[in-house]
XYZ file of C-alpha atoms in Angstrom:
609
model
C 0.000 0.000 0.000
C 1.096 3.579 -0.558
C 2.515 5.679 2.232
C -0.058 7.678 4.143
C -0.595 8.254 7.801
C -2.180 10.228 10.478
C -5.296 9.928 12.973
C -7.508 7.975 15.409
C -11.199 7.350 15.279
C -13.272 10.010 13.594
C -16.646 10.894 15.056
C -19.066 10.325 12.216
C -22.303 10.615 14.183
C -24.421 13.715 13.718
C -24.910 15.664 16.930
C -27.927 17.731 17.874
C -30.709 15.443 16.603
C -34.034 15.728 18.472
C -34.325 13.437 21.493
C -37.539 11.377 21.202
C -37.576 10.882 24.980
C -37.881 14.611 25.696
C -41.034 16.693 25.225
C -41.065 19.097 22.309
C -40.223 22.710 23.098
C -42.699 25.189 21.655
C -41.020 26.660 18.594
C -41.824 30.039 17.088
C -43.164 30.678 13.629
C -41.792 33.903 12.197
C -44.532 34.826 9.775
C -45.754 31.709 8.031
C -42.720 30.991 5.884
C -40.171 29.282 8.119
C -41.585 25.844 7.398
C -40.082 24.607 4.088
C -43.439 23.332 2.885
C -44.842 26.863 3.010
C -42.156 28.381 0.769
C -43.718 29.619 -2.465
C -42.361 33.018 -3.486
C -39.152 34.028 -5.210
C -35.931 34.240 -3.169
C -32.409 35.509 -3.865
C -30.182 32.560 -4.804
C -26.399 32.358 -5.078
C -25.232 32.400 -1.446
C -23.290 29.171 -0.836
C -23.083 29.775 2.941
C -26.643 30.669 3.983
C -27.765 31.001 7.585
C -30.420 28.581 8.822
C -31.380 30.456 11.984
C -34.793 31.329 10.540
C -35.768 27.678 10.137
C -38.264 26.113 12.487
C -36.609 23.669 14.886
C -38.498 20.832 13.188
C -36.998 21.808 9.827
C -33.463 21.926 11.236
C -34.080 18.607 12.973
C -35.194 17.145 9.661
C -31.968 18.339 8.025
C -29.887 16.820 10.841
C -31.660 13.491 10.383
C -31.058 13.609 6.640
C -27.364 14.328 7.231
C -27.198 11.300 9.512
C -28.332 9.027 6.655
C -25.876 10.307 4.028
C -24.933 13.517 2.286
C -27.891 15.892 2.367
C -29.151 17.141 -0.990
C -31.158 20.341 -1.410
C -33.012 22.237 -4.087
C -32.003 25.910 -4.060
C -33.933 27.833 -6.708
C -35.861 31.111 -6.905
C -38.778 29.124 -5.493
C -36.861 28.515 -2.264
C -34.422 26.275 -0.400
C -35.744 22.854 0.524
C -34.202 19.607 1.720
C -34.825 16.599 -0.536
C -35.463 13.918 2.075
C -35.616 11.104 -0.479
C -32.296 11.959 -2.118
C -28.773 11.443 -0.803
C -25.186 10.579 -1.677
C -23.335 7.657 -0.089
C -21.130 9.464 2.429
C -21.066 10.867 5.945
C -20.101 13.839 8.086
C -17.632 14.181 10.922
C -17.382 16.842 13.637
C -14.334 18.965 14.406
C -14.377 21.190 17.473
C -12.891 24.616 18.023
C -12.541 27.222 20.734
C -15.835 29.121 21.037
C -16.267 31.957 18.544
C -18.921 34.668 18.557
C -20.131 36.812 15.686
C -22.975 39.273 15.234
C -24.357 39.416 11.702
C -26.461 42.517 11.043
C -28.949 42.345 8.167
C -29.802 45.917 7.226
C -32.262 45.729 4.341
C -34.727 43.523 2.539
C -32.168 42.330 -0.016
C -29.742 41.156 2.680
C -32.466 39.222 4.490
C -33.553 37.502 1.277
C -29.969 36.626 0.335
C -28.808 35.344 3.727
C -32.009 33.681 4.952
C -33.202 31.929 1.772
C -35.819 29.837 3.543
C -37.701 32.364 5.673
C -36.220 35.631 4.483
C -39.186 36.656 2.380
C -41.584 36.508 5.300
C -39.185 38.328 7.598
C -38.635 41.058 5.029
C -42.399 41.454 4.686
C -42.808 41.709 8.464
C -40.265 44.502 8.621
C -42.113 46.457 5.945
C -40.944 50.062 6.017
C -39.096 49.680 9.327
C -35.740 49.418 7.537
C -36.181 53.035 6.431
C -36.734 53.959 10.083
C -33.437 52.397 11.198
C -34.537 48.865 12.076
C -32.173 45.922 11.463
C -32.264 42.184 12.030
C -29.426 41.138 14.348
C -28.248 37.519 14.299
C -25.878 36.421 17.069
C -23.869 33.300 16.252
C -21.911 31.267 18.788
C -19.851 28.631 16.980
C -18.136 25.660 18.625
C -17.311 23.440 15.655
C -18.331 22.270 12.243
C -19.644 19.151 10.573
C -17.909 18.271 7.323
C -17.824 15.602 4.647
C -14.774 14.624 2.634
C -16.798 14.922 -0.582
C -15.661 18.099 -2.328
C -17.614 17.576 -5.544
C -20.732 15.596 -6.456
C -21.901 14.669 -9.959
C -25.411 13.733 -11.038
C -24.398 10.084 -11.273
C -23.568 10.074 -7.540
C -27.146 10.897 -6.497
C -29.339 8.133 -5.066
C -33.110 8.142 -4.610
C -35.768 10.630 -5.695
C -33.583 13.579 -6.676
C -35.795 15.653 -8.960
C -34.897 19.314 -8.530
C -31.540 18.673 -6.813
C -29.127 21.592 -7.227
C -26.669 21.476 -4.291
C -25.230 19.118 -1.692
C -24.496 20.083 1.901
C -20.727 19.909 2.239
C -20.818 20.959 5.878
C -22.375 23.121 8.567
C -21.289 25.312 11.458
C -22.815 24.244 14.770
C -23.346 25.994 18.092
C -26.106 28.364 19.198
C -27.836 31.411 17.794
C -30.211 34.240 18.613
C -32.154 36.375 16.145
C -33.801 39.636 17.154
C -34.942 42.974 15.779
C -32.546 45.811 16.587
C -31.707 49.400 15.707
C -28.955 50.443 13.318
C -27.812 53.083 15.773
C -27.344 50.544 18.578
C -24.500 48.013 18.439
C -25.089 44.883 20.523
C -22.922 41.999 21.679
C -24.017 38.409 21.127
C -25.049 37.946 24.775
C -27.349 40.973 24.576
C -29.085 39.577 21.512
C -29.602 36.248 23.242
C -31.344 38.268 25.947
C -33.941 36.413 27.935
C -33.505 33.361 25.719
C -29.964 32.796 26.982
C -31.024 29.965 29.269
C -31.678 27.678 26.321
C -34.593 26.465 24.309
C -36.347 28.551 21.670
C -38.187 31.718 22.698
C -40.032 34.535 20.975
C -40.303 38.248 21.667
C -42.409 40.587 19.560
C -42.656 37.760 17.026
C -39.013 38.004 15.983
C -36.794 36.942 18.863
C -35.670 33.365 18.297
C -32.870 31.443 19.969
C -31.544 27.918 20.083
C -28.828 26.758 22.466
C -27.385 27.608 25.865
C -24.531 30.085 26.116
C -23.377 28.358 29.315
C -22.968 25.091 27.425
C -21.219 26.771 24.517
C -18.687 28.239 26.948
C -17.543 24.658 27.638
C -16.418 24.235 24.025
C -12.925 22.893 23.412
C -10.973 21.863 20.308
C -10.473 18.485 21.999
C -14.162 17.589 22.312
C -15.413 14.887 19.898
C -18.911 16.430 19.838
C -20.603 19.755 20.656
C -21.088 20.413 24.397
C -24.608 19.985 25.787
C -27.210 22.282 24.287
C -24.811 23.899 21.863
C -25.288 21.719 18.792
C -27.711 23.686 16.633
C -27.008 24.072 12.931
C -26.402 27.768 12.277
C -24.884 28.041 8.785
C -24.610 25.649 5.827
C -21.849 25.159 3.278
C -23.564 24.393 -0.024
C -21.799 23.236 -3.169
C -23.401 23.004 -6.591
C -23.944 19.541 -8.040
C -21.927 19.132 -11.228
C -23.910 18.232 -14.309
C -21.289 15.736 -15.481
C -18.288 13.801 -14.154
C -15.782 16.072 -15.898
C -16.951 19.129 -13.967
C -16.883 17.108 -10.758
C -13.291 15.958 -11.314
C -11.344 17.520 -8.444
C -7.659 16.757 -8.064
C -6.102 15.691 -4.772
C -5.590 18.327 -2.088
C -2.198 20.022 -2.479
C -0.139 19.612 0.686
C 1.235 23.160 0.791
C -1.609 25.324 -0.434
C -4.087 23.722 1.968
C -6.549 22.740 -0.760
C -7.315 24.640 -3.928
C -8.353 28.275 -3.476
C -11.992 28.050 -2.447
C -14.375 30.453 -4.099
C -16.828 32.447 -2.013
C -20.186 32.828 -3.714
C -22.806 35.490 -3.127
C -25.739 36.488 -5.336
C -24.873 38.643 -8.336
C -23.896 42.165 -7.284
C -23.217 41.133 -3.673
C -20.028 40.362 -1.741
C -19.175 38.431 1.427
C -18.545 40.823 4.309
C -18.954 40.525 8.089
C -20.568 37.098 7.868
C -23.178 38.002 5.270
C -23.743 38.686 1.589
C -24.247 42.429 1.111
C -24.632 44.670 -1.915
C -21.158 45.543 -3.166
C -21.728 49.292 -3.251
C -23.361 49.444 0.180
C -20.234 48.839 2.250
C -16.839 50.477 2.556
C -15.625 47.589 4.719
C -13.146 45.179 3.163
C -14.924 42.117 1.828
C -13.768 38.553 1.155
C -12.595 38.163 -2.424
C -14.206 35.454 -4.495
C -10.900 33.630 -4.966
C -11.080 33.871 -8.744
C -8.844 36.929 -9.331
C -5.491 37.704 -7.726
C -5.869 41.484 -8.034
C -9.210 41.510 -6.211
C -7.813 39.380 -3.387
C -4.743 41.597 -3.026
C -6.863 44.773 -2.893
C -9.172 43.393 -0.209
C -6.200 42.014 1.719
C -4.649 45.493 1.711
C -7.909 46.823 3.149
C -7.753 44.291 5.980
C -9.777 41.232 4.977
C -7.831 38.251 6.339
C -9.469 35.546 4.227
C -8.493 37.538 1.138
C -4.879 37.627 2.353
C -4.829 33.851 2.681
C -6.418 33.327 -0.737
C -3.970 35.736 -2.386
C -1.096 33.916 -0.685
C -2.335 30.567 -2.006
C -2.331 32.025 -5.503
C 1.197 33.325 -4.983
C 2.413 29.899 -3.897
C 1.060 28.216 -7.014
C 0.956 31.006 -9.588
C -2.737 30.697 -10.451
C -5.626 33.086 -11.164
C -3.410 35.831 -12.512
C -0.833 35.721 -9.721
C 2.915 35.517 -10.192
C 4.511 32.639 -8.306
C 6.233 34.429 -5.402
C 6.630 32.177 -2.325
C 8.325 34.823 -0.167
C 5.630 37.431 -0.756
C 2.977 34.759 -0.202
C 4.544 33.775 3.124
C 4.431 37.400 4.283
C 0.716 37.604 3.516
C 0.129 34.349 5.383
C 2.008 35.721 8.386
C -0.254 38.789 8.406
C -3.401 36.662 8.190
C -2.227 34.191 10.821
C -1.145 36.848 13.311
C -4.594 38.407 13.076
C -6.302 35.058 13.692
C -7.101 33.482 10.314
C -6.742 29.754 11.005
C -6.178 28.482 7.463
C -3.484 31.118 6.989
C -1.620 29.655 9.981
C -1.943 26.120 8.636
C -0.638 26.941 5.173
C 2.223 28.982 6.629
C 3.154 25.931 8.707
C 3.353 23.848 5.526
C 5.514 26.523 3.899
C 7.914 26.343 6.870
C 8.448 22.635 6.091
C 8.877 22.862 2.323
C 12.559 23.048 1.238
C 11.384 24.262 -2.163
C 9.864 27.345 -0.554
C 12.202 28.143 2.351
C 15.975 28.035 2.537
C 16.013 26.388 5.965
C 12.922 24.396 7.035
C 11.654 25.162 10.543
C 9.817 22.085 11.927
C 9.259 23.633 15.385
C 7.811 26.807 13.905
C 5.651 24.721 11.588
C 4.292 22.644 14.473
C 3.339 25.767 16.445
C 1.488 27.160 13.426
C -0.293 23.866 12.775
C -1.355 23.694 16.426
C -2.714 27.231 16.345
C -4.743 26.451 13.229
C -6.015 23.148 14.625
C -7.184 24.750 17.869
C -9.257 27.131 15.768
C -10.992 24.206 14.055
C -8.950 24.068 10.853
C -8.723 20.503 9.544
C -5.603 21.185 7.478
C -3.861 22.462 10.606
C -4.843 19.294 12.481
C -3.395 17.222 9.646
C -0.101 19.071 10.088
C -0.160 18.468 13.848
C -0.716 14.754 13.244
C 2.214 14.504 10.862
C 4.451 16.428 13.258
C 3.716 14.043 16.131
C 3.907 10.969 13.925
C 7.331 11.681 12.461
C 8.756 13.800 15.284
C 8.918 16.997 13.221
C 9.467 19.904 15.600
C 8.065 17.929 18.526
C 8.777 14.603 20.231
C 7.152 11.593 18.565
C 3.828 10.820 20.216
C 1.683 8.114 18.637
C -1.460 8.870 20.620
C -1.285 12.606 19.936
C -0.717 11.887 16.246
C -3.781 9.661 16.139
C -5.959 12.237 17.921
C -4.898 15.048 15.599
C -5.442 12.965 12.491
C -8.860 11.917 13.744
C -9.813 15.581 14.049
C -8.472 16.231 10.574
C -10.521 13.378 9.132
C -13.648 14.424 11.028
C -13.176 17.925 9.666
C -13.284 16.582 6.116
C -9.554 16.512 5.268
C -9.437 13.353 3.173
C -5.684 12.778 3.551
C -6.190 12.595 7.316
C -8.701 9.776 6.830
C -6.333 7.849 4.573
C -3.378 8.187 6.935
C -5.503 7.171 9.900
C -6.640 4.117 7.974
C -3.003 3.068 7.531
C -2.444 3.321 11.281
C -5.414 1.032 11.893
C -3.690 -1.633 9.835
C -1.517 -2.121 12.905
C 2.162 -2.061 13.738
C 2.076 1.592 14.739
C 0.814 1.409 18.304
C -2.825 0.772 17.407
C -4.671 -2.519 17.459
C -5.315 -3.720 13.931
C -8.853 -3.108 12.691
C -9.269 -3.931 8.988
C -12.928 -2.920 8.839
C -12.229 0.497 10.350
C -9.248 0.961 8.046
C -11.372 0.171 4.990
C -14.070 2.574 6.208
C -11.513 5.353 6.569
C -10.020 4.625 3.149
C -13.515 4.808 1.677
C -14.100 8.185 3.353
C -10.788 9.401 1.925
C -11.621 8.070 -1.540
C -14.985 9.875 -1.408
C -12.924 13.064 -1.350
C -10.982 11.880 -4.418
C -7.910 11.257 -2.283
C -5.745 9.107 -4.526
C -3.922 7.384 -1.677
C -7.224 6.501 -0.026
C -8.596 5.069 -3.283
C -5.410 3.074 -3.830
C -5.409 1.731 -0.289
C -9.079 0.806 -0.543
C -8.253 -0.883 -3.848
C -5.682 -3.051 -2.073
C -8.212 -4.007 0.616
C -10.691 -4.998 -2.101
C -8.031 -6.775 -4.192
C -7.018 -8.968 -1.264
C -10.371 -9.203 0.528
C -8.955 -7.543 3.654
C -11.762 -6.143 5.806
C -14.100 -6.186 2.790
C -15.285 -8.634 0.137
C -12.677 -9.577 -2.466
C -13.432 -8.102 -5.895
C -10.628 -7.822 -8.480
C -12.783 -5.841 -10.930
C -13.698 -3.254 -8.301
C -10.078 -3.104 -7.140
C -8.975 -2.292 -10.695
C -11.589 0.479 -10.863
C -10.367 1.965 -7.585
C -6.740 1.840 -8.726
C -7.720 3.520 -11.998
C -9.611 6.214 -10.073
C -6.535 6.833 -7.944
C -4.289 7.036 -11.010
C -6.668 9.409 -12.802
C -6.754 11.650 -9.738
C -3.033 11.720 -9.004
C -0.177 10.453 -11.196
C 1.689 9.324 -8.075
C -0.947 6.635 -7.545
C -0.411 4.991 -10.940
C 1.999 2.544 -9.282
C -0.935 0.337 -8.245
C -2.200 0.111 -11.826
C 1.340 -0.816 -12.901
C 1.230 -3.773 -10.507
C -2.005 -5.026 -12.093
C -0.432 -4.861 -15.573
C 2.610 -6.733 -14.265
C 0.436 -9.483 -12.796
C -2.288 -9.533 -15.439
C -4.966 -9.025 -12.767
C -7.938 -7.035 -14.012
C -5.677 -5.845 -16.825
C -3.818 -7.804 -19.566
C -0.100 -8.341 -18.901
C 1.915 -5.519 -20.459
C 5.549 -4.968 -19.456
C 5.739 -1.730 -21.441
C 2.753 -0.315 -19.580
C 4.346 -1.374 -16.277
C 7.460 0.725 -16.922
C 5.535 3.714 -18.295
C 3.132 3.797 -15.362
C 5.945 3.512 -12.817
C 7.822 6.300 -14.611
C 4.712 8.461 -14.525
C 4.219 7.783 -10.821
C 7.900 8.260 -9.985
C 7.973 11.637 -11.733
C 4.997 12.646 -9.588
C 6.819 11.589 -6.403
C 5.867 7.952 -5.784
C 8.624 6.470 -3.643
C 7.602 2.876 -4.424
C 7.620 3.465 -8.197
C 11.014 5.167 -8.053
C 12.320 2.302 -5.918
C 10.898 -0.300 -8.334
C 12.511 1.401 -11.334
C 15.830 1.755 -9.517
C 15.757 -1.880 -8.395
C 14.661 -3.565 -11.630
C 14.902 -1.132 -14.562
C 17.561 1.575 -14.199
C 19.885 1.916 -11.166
C 20.456 5.576 -12.086
C 16.919 6.542 -11.044
C 16.960 9.173 -8.277
C 15.296 8.179 -5.006
C 14.168 10.527 -2.221
C 15.922 8.833 0.694
C 13.956 10.643 3.425
C 10.615 9.647 1.912
C 11.939 6.129 1.381
C 12.980 5.952 5.040
C 9.561 7.140 6.262
C 7.754 4.718 3.949
C 10.011 1.849 5.014
C 9.240 2.558 8.673
C 5.489 2.476 8.082
C 5.495 -0.587 5.829
C 7.665 -2.603 8.196
C 5.098 -1.965 10.921
C 2.093 -2.924 8.802
C 4.023 -5.873 7.331
C 4.566 -7.266 10.822
C 0.796 -7.079 11.325
C -0.013 -9.135 8.260
C -0.378 -6.583 5.447
C 1.635 -8.694 3.029
C 1.751 -6.168 0.177
C 3.600 -3.825 2.518
C 6.207 -6.534 3.085
C 6.737 -6.503 -0.676
C 6.997 -2.731 -0.793
C 9.474 -2.708 2.086
C 11.502 -5.293 0.162
C 11.525 -3.121 -2.970
C 12.742 -0.151 -0.912
C 15.486 -2.261 0.671
C 16.708 -3.417 -2.746
C 16.684 0.127 -4.102
C 18.978 1.436 -1.350
C 21.492 -1.386 -1.757
C 20.282 -3.752 0.980
C 20.196 -6.648 -1.476
C 20.286 -9.542 0.990
C 17.675 -8.028 3.308
C 15.430 -7.094 0.399
C 15.692 -10.513 -1.240
C 14.840 -12.340 1.985
C 11.879 -10.055 2.648
C 10.651 -10.513 -0.929
C 10.749 -14.322 -0.602
C 8.911 -14.061 2.722
C 6.190 -11.911 1.147
C 5.839 -14.433 -1.679
C 5.533 -17.304 0.789
C 2.879 -15.320 2.672
C 0.813 -15.098 -0.497
C 1.527 -11.802 -2.257
C 1.645 -12.574 -5.979
C 3.438 -9.279 -6.685
C 6.299 -10.422 -4.452
C 6.460 -13.734 -6.324
C 6.602 -11.891 -9.654
C 9.317 -9.532 -8.394
C 11.372 -12.417 -7.029
C 11.833 -13.639 -10.607
C 13.142 -10.287 -11.863
C 16.818 -9.381 -12.206
C 17.935 -6.910 -9.547
C 19.829 -4.004 -11.128
C 20.230 -1.673 -8.147
C 23.786 -1.455 -6.804
């Protein structure tokens, strides 16, 4: 199996579902439009992060239940936002905690209410009537303690299951915590606790027909990045992350997450003519405050960064690291922007800066200790990429003493937060030999979660489990499909397809294809493909010794716990670094244990010196 590591058991259960053993709390109806079934009139579409604080508790409970059964699918059209209960995608959500955050979102006109509250906004706007002209506003206090997230980053029509007529978006994730919504005055600024008002003791209350709350501030104050679920009555859904469903597989084809940029630059979507500012979509000309750039143009992101928008600084830095969207590739300038964003509290900026500190291609002298501190800061703020960095630091002793348990915990958080590489690495650890009891079923489940996110390593590892019938049913045809998916997602994963061509399993034997696929994978950074080529094809092939050492360490552990293919891979590494006797003995052992790839390799001429 390919190298990949990091995290313990992810919490996949959905928190905050209604308890059937407790009596229903009386929930308010703001106008008559908060119930999805009552939605008839035209709304403003285009906001991919709408608030759900205007929903009736029964509607939010229905969404939570739907998310428990798979990926939730919605229809978001001018006719309204509604959950399609009979439609889903085969996947799940995890929860990643964070230190408690508070935000007050002030909706100042009818357009803002319609754009940010697409379910009940029309009724609320109608209730306000001409009060906006007299200085009235709708204040929404958000207390956030974590987020639910899936590893799926794109969904195509073919992925939908059930009655999916009208499906437009899937729910990629949601912020959870508590909220309060109340009418206020533009001239009067209020803190979150003031908006919660008499509803601060929990439950859902009404005042003048508009005051609505859900959650207990006292419970939210107990939030911690270490908690596997939201504390007490602080598990309400407050904001969704919606992603459009691609019309075809080509549009849904998302490459693997880059390790340094912390995922591709995510675009922020608001309705036409509106921008994301202060937690809401607002008309572009109505605010002088810096807004979050869309992520599509480097010049826009730089301008908004200069004005003080931290998310724009991080996005512009990502562009500068990779040279995309009109940006010149300038790692040093990008690092400076990340430092600005991180210092001011932007979690993803800290995480990406940590990765920059480790990359010898971007910095003259890597700083593992500095990187670990940045990863930890990001992780504590609920950033899954930061948690992935923490897990790797503990696992390999980068900037901190090796600590298996801490590595597992951090990787579990990363996986629960939707970082697919964290799921794949955690799956490897559950194959045993790394301080964890072997659990093939859990490993396969984690690999599947990683593969859902188009993580090539996860797909390849799941392919191996299916090829050998480890933890799942044996299916050579499905294994070949998974290997092909991995190869199509990331060239580095083409090594597994090369093995099938060498063995004639699921593919016809083709020695030429074997070499070409290994060359393709090696060029992309596959340590096992480079080692194979160096051992059996051309001893002049360059091998990354540090990566080879890390891979060898992992594979020796999983080999000792019965993952025979990893015995073979460890043998190939040994041969490639000149340990001919050790490699040959290990290869024969792997063959005797039943790995047909080892038996095939044992017949090849070793060319490595």
